[in-house]
């Protein structure tokens, strides 16, 4: 008797397939990995405690954290996915990002600016008047040195350049945390968490709770399958983006050749040579864009 094969899209078969070479194995994920960070921060009490120790405040209550929250600043604008989006009962919005990729500081600064605009646009779309916009705090956790400084924490608000004692009360704050800081400028719990993100051994009850949760998640088959599905989707999206970029480049070349009054037959030859297309593929592309 033959045992029927599982269909190719059977989720349980995903765990038996080796992950693509550029994808980190599930077993190797740490809190510094974007996917695991979001899984951990879905746990309300952990997310709440992280906000409290970073901001040195007590928060009475937060709503269930939203991870991978998709937001857009207008119909045709570039969309973003916020790692961890949280609202509390005191009219404050928090966005917490695990920023592993090291961009130039100017890029990171403009990134927080765009995130802020998208959060505000979402509130305005929901019918909130600008003077009722919620206080917002954007937090970037970075496992690298920031601003050529030894600080762990950098808090930015809008101040008057002529008199820095005057604060523009726009309700917006941006906070960057660096795991590479050496100064005594954060609470011990924050320092322990940043060391944990950096992969250092830490003796801390709360960090141990997070590590135990990560171990539990890694031993949960459903979470492993979800991770494989998620990563395969990301790979597909990247491949689609590459294909679209290639199509756009071919289109641009054809239009350029057309505007230079190049003969179609020569244009076809150039497209074939530059993009390794067959003659029929190049002819179709030229005809579609001439």
Coordinates of N, CA and C in Angstrom, one line a residue, residues 172-263:
X172 N 6.4 64.7 20.3 CA 7.1 63.7 19.6 C 8.5 63.5 20.2
X173 N 8.9 62.3 20.4 CA 10.2 61.9 20.9 C 10.8 60.8 20.1
X174 N 12.1 60.8 19.8 CA 12.8 59.7 19.2 C 14.0 59.3 20.1
X175 N 14.1 58.0 20.4 CA 15.1 57.5 21.3 C 15.9 56.4 20.5
X176 N 17.2 56.6 20.6 CA 18.1 55.5 20.0 C 18.9 54.9 21.2
X177 N 18.9 53.6 21.2 CA 19.7 52.8 22.2 C 20.8 52.1 21.5
X178 N 22.0 52.2 22.0 CA 23.1 51.5 21.5 C 23.6 50.4 22.5
X179 N 23.8 49.2 22.0 CA 24.4 48.1 22.8 C 25.9 48.3 23.1
X180 N 26.5 49.2 22.3 CA 27.9 49.4 22.4 C 28.4 50.5 23.3
X181 N 27.4 51.1 24.1 CA 27.7 52.2 25.0 C 28.6 51.7 26.1
X182 N 29.4 52.6 26.7 CA 30.2 52.3 27.8 C 30.0 53.2 29.0
X183 N 29.2 54.3 28.9 CA 29.0 55.2 30.0 C 27.9 54.6 30.9
X184 N 27.9 55.2 32.1 CA 26.9 54.8 33.1 C 25.7 55.7 33.0
X185 N 24.9 55.6 31.9 CA 23.9 56.5 31.5 C 22.5 55.9 31.4
X186 N 22.4 54.6 31.7 CA 21.0 54.0 31.7 C 20.9 53.1 33.0
X187 N 19.7 52.8 33.3 CA 19.4 51.9 34.5 C 20.0 50.6 34.3
X188 N 20.4 49.9 35.4 CA 21.0 48.5 35.3 C 20.2 47.6 34.4
X189 N 18.9 47.6 34.6 CA 18.0 46.7 33.8 C 18.1 46.9 32.3
X190 N 18.2 48.2 31.9 CA 18.4 48.6 30.5 C 19.8 48.1 30.0
X191 N 20.8 48.3 30.8 CA 22.2 47.9 30.4 C 22.2 46.3 30.3
X192 N 21.5 45.6 31.2 CA 21.5 44.2 31.1 C 20.7 43.7 29.8
X193 N 19.6 44.4 29.5 CA 18.9 44.1 28.3 C 19.7 44.3 27.0
X194 N 20.5 45.4 27.0 CA 21.3 45.8 25.8 C 22.5 44.8 25.7
X195 N 23.0 44.3 26.8 CA 24.1 43.3 26.8 C 23.5 42.0 26.2
X196 N 22.3 41.7 26.6 CA 21.6 40.5 26.2 C 21.4 40.5 24.7
X197 N 21.0 41.7 24.2 CA 20.8 41.9 22.7 C 22.2 41.7 22.0
X198 N 23.2 42.1 22.7 CA 24.6 41.9 22.1 C 25.1 40.5 22.3
X199 N 24.4 39.6 22.9 CA 24.8 38.2 23.0 C 25.7 38.0 24.2
X200 N 25.8 38.9 25.1 CA 26.7 38.7 26.3 C 25.9 38.0 27.4
X201 N 26.6 37.2 28.2 CA 26.0 36.6 29.4 C 25.5 37.6 30.4
X202 N 24.3 37.4 30.8 CA 23.7 38.4 31.8 C 23.0 37.7 32.9
X203 N 23.2 38.2 34.1 CA 22.4 37.7 35.3 C 21.4 38.7 35.6
X204 N 20.2 38.5 35.2 CA 19.1 39.4 35.4 C 17.8 38.6 35.3
X205 N 16.9 38.7 36.3 CA 15.7 37.9 36.4 C 14.8 38.1 35.2
X206 N 14.6 39.4 34.8 CA 13.7 39.7 33.6 C 14.3 39.2 32.3
X207 N 15.6 39.3 32.2 CA 16.3 38.8 31.0 C 16.2 37.3 30.9
X208 N 16.3 36.7 32.1 CA 16.2 35.2 32.1 C 14.8 34.8 31.7
X209 N 13.8 35.6 32.1 CA 12.4 35.3 31.7 C 12.3 35.3 30.1
X210 N 12.9 36.4 29.5 CA 12.9 36.5 28.1 C 13.6 35.3 27.4
X211 N 14.8 34.9 28.0 CA 15.5 33.8 27.4 C 14.7 32.5 27.5
X212 N 14.0 32.3 28.6 CA 13.2 31.1 28.8 C 12.0 31.1 27.8
X213 N 11.5 32.3 27.5 CA 10.4 32.4 26.6 C 10.9 32.0 25.2
X214 N 12.1 32.5 24.8 CA 12.7 32.2 23.5 C 12.9 30.7 23.4
X215 N 13.4 30.1 24.4 CA 13.6 28.6 24.4 C 12.3 27.9 24.2
X216 N 11.3 28.4 24.9 CA 9.9 27.8 24.7 C 9.4 28.0 23.3
X217 N 9.6 29.1 22.7 CA 9.1 29.4 21.4 C 9.8 28.5 20.4
X218 N 11.1 28.4 20.6 CA 11.9 27.5 19.6 C 11.5 26.1 19.6
X219 N 10.9 25.6 20.8 CA 10.5 24.3 20.9 C 9.0 24.1 20.5
X220 N 8.4 25.2 20.0 CA 7.0 25.1 19.6 C 7.0 24.9 18.1
X221 N 6.5 23.8 17.6 CA 6.5 23.4 16.2 C 5.7 24.4 15.4
X222 N 4.6 24.9 15.9 CA 3.8 25.9 15.1 C 4.6 27.2 14.9
X223 N 5.3 27.6 15.8 CA 6.1 28.8 15.7 C 7.2 28.6 14.6
X224 N 7.8 27.4 14.6 CA 8.9 27.1 13.7 C 8.3 27.1 12.3
X225 N 7.1 26.5 12.1 CA 6.5 26.5 10.8 C 6.1 27.9 10.3
X226 N 5.6 28.7 11.3 CA 5.3 30.1 10.9 C 6.5 30.9 10.5
X227 N 7.7 30.6 11.1 CA 8.9 31.3 10.7 C 9.3 30.9 9.3
X228 N 9.3 29.6 9.0 CA 9.7 29.2 7.7 C 8.7 29.7 6.6
X229 N 7.5 29.8 6.9 CA 6.5 30.4 6.0 C 6.8 31.8 5.8
X230 N 7.1 32.5 6.8 CA 7.3 34.0 6.8 C 8.6 34.3 6.0
X231 N 9.6 33.5 6.2 CA 10.9 33.7 5.5 C 10.8 33.4 4.0
X232 N 10.0 32.4 3.7 CA 9.8 32.0 2.3 C 9.0 33.1 1.6
X233 N 8.1 33.7 2.3 CA 7.3 34.8 1.7 C 8.2 36.0 1.5
X234 N 9.1 36.3 2.4 CA 10.1 37.4 2.3 C 11.0 37.2 1.0
X235 N 11.4 35.9 0.9 CA 12.3 35.6 -0.3 C 11.5 35.8 -1.6
X236 N 10.2 35.4 -1.6 CA 9.4 35.6 -2.8 C 9.2 37.0 -3.1
X237 N 9.0 37.8 -2.1 CA 8.8 39.3 -2.3 C 10.1 39.9 -2.8
X238 N 11.2 39.5 -2.3 CA 12.5 40.0 -2.8 C 12.7 39.6 -4.3
X239 N 12.4 38.4 -4.6 CA 12.6 37.9 -6.0 C 11.6 38.7 -6.9
X240 N 10.4 38.9 -6.5 CA 9.5 39.7 -7.3 C 10.0 41.1 -7.5
X241 N 10.6 41.7 -6.4 CA 11.1 43.1 -6.5 C 12.3 43.1 -7.5
X242 N 13.1 42.1 -7.4 CA 14.2 42.0 -8.4 C 13.7 41.9 -9.8
X243 N 12.7 41.1 -10.0 CA 12.1 40.9 -11.4 C 11.5 42.2 -11.9
X244 N 10.9 42.9 -11.0 CA 10.3 44.2 -11.4 C 11.3 45.2 -11.7
X245 N 12.4 45.3 -10.9 CA 13.5 46.2 -11.2 C 14.1 45.9 -12.6
X246 N 14.3 44.6 -12.9 CA 14.8 44.2 -14.2 C 13.9 44.6 -15.3
X247 N 12.6 44.4 -15.2 CA 11.7 44.8 -16.2 C 11.7 46.4 -16.4
X248 N 11.8 47.1 -15.3 CA 11.9 48.5 -15.4 C 13.2 49.0 -16.1
X249 N 14.3 48.3 -15.8 CA 15.6 48.7 -16.4 C 15.5 48.4 -17.9
X250 N 14.9 47.3 -18.3 CA 14.7 46.9 -19.7 C 13.9 48.0 -20.4
X251 N 12.8 48.4 -19.8 CA 11.9 49.4 -20.3 C 12.6 50.7 -20.5
X252 N 13.4 51.1 -19.5 CA 14.2 52.3 -19.6 C 15.2 52.3 -20.8
X253 N 15.8 51.2 -21.0 CA 16.8 51.1 -22.1 C 16.1 51.2 -23.4
X254 N 15.0 50.5 -23.6 CA 14.2 50.5 -24.8 C 13.7 51.9 -25.2
X255 N 13.2 52.6 -24.2 CA 12.7 54.0 -24.4 C 13.9 54.9 -24.8
X256 N 15.0 54.7 -24.1 CA 16.2 55.5 -24.4 C 16.7 55.3 -25.9
X257 N 16.7 54.0 -26.3 CA 17.1 53.7 -27.7 C 16.1 54.2 -28.7
X258 N 14.8 54.2 -28.3 CA 13.8 54.7 -29.2 C 13.9 56.2 -29.4
X259 N 14.2 56.9 -28.2 CA 14.3 58.4 -28.3 C 15.6 58.8 -29.0
X260 N 16.6 57.9 -29.1 CA 17.8 58.2 -29.9 C 17.7 57.8 -31.3
X261 N 16.4 57.4 -31.7 CA 16.1 57.0 -33.1 C 16.9 55.8 -33.6
X262 N 17.2 54.9 -32.6 CA 17.9 53.6 -33.0 C 16.9 52.7 -33.7
X263 N 17.4 52.1 -34.7 CA 16.5 51.1 -35.4 C 16.1 50.0 -34.5

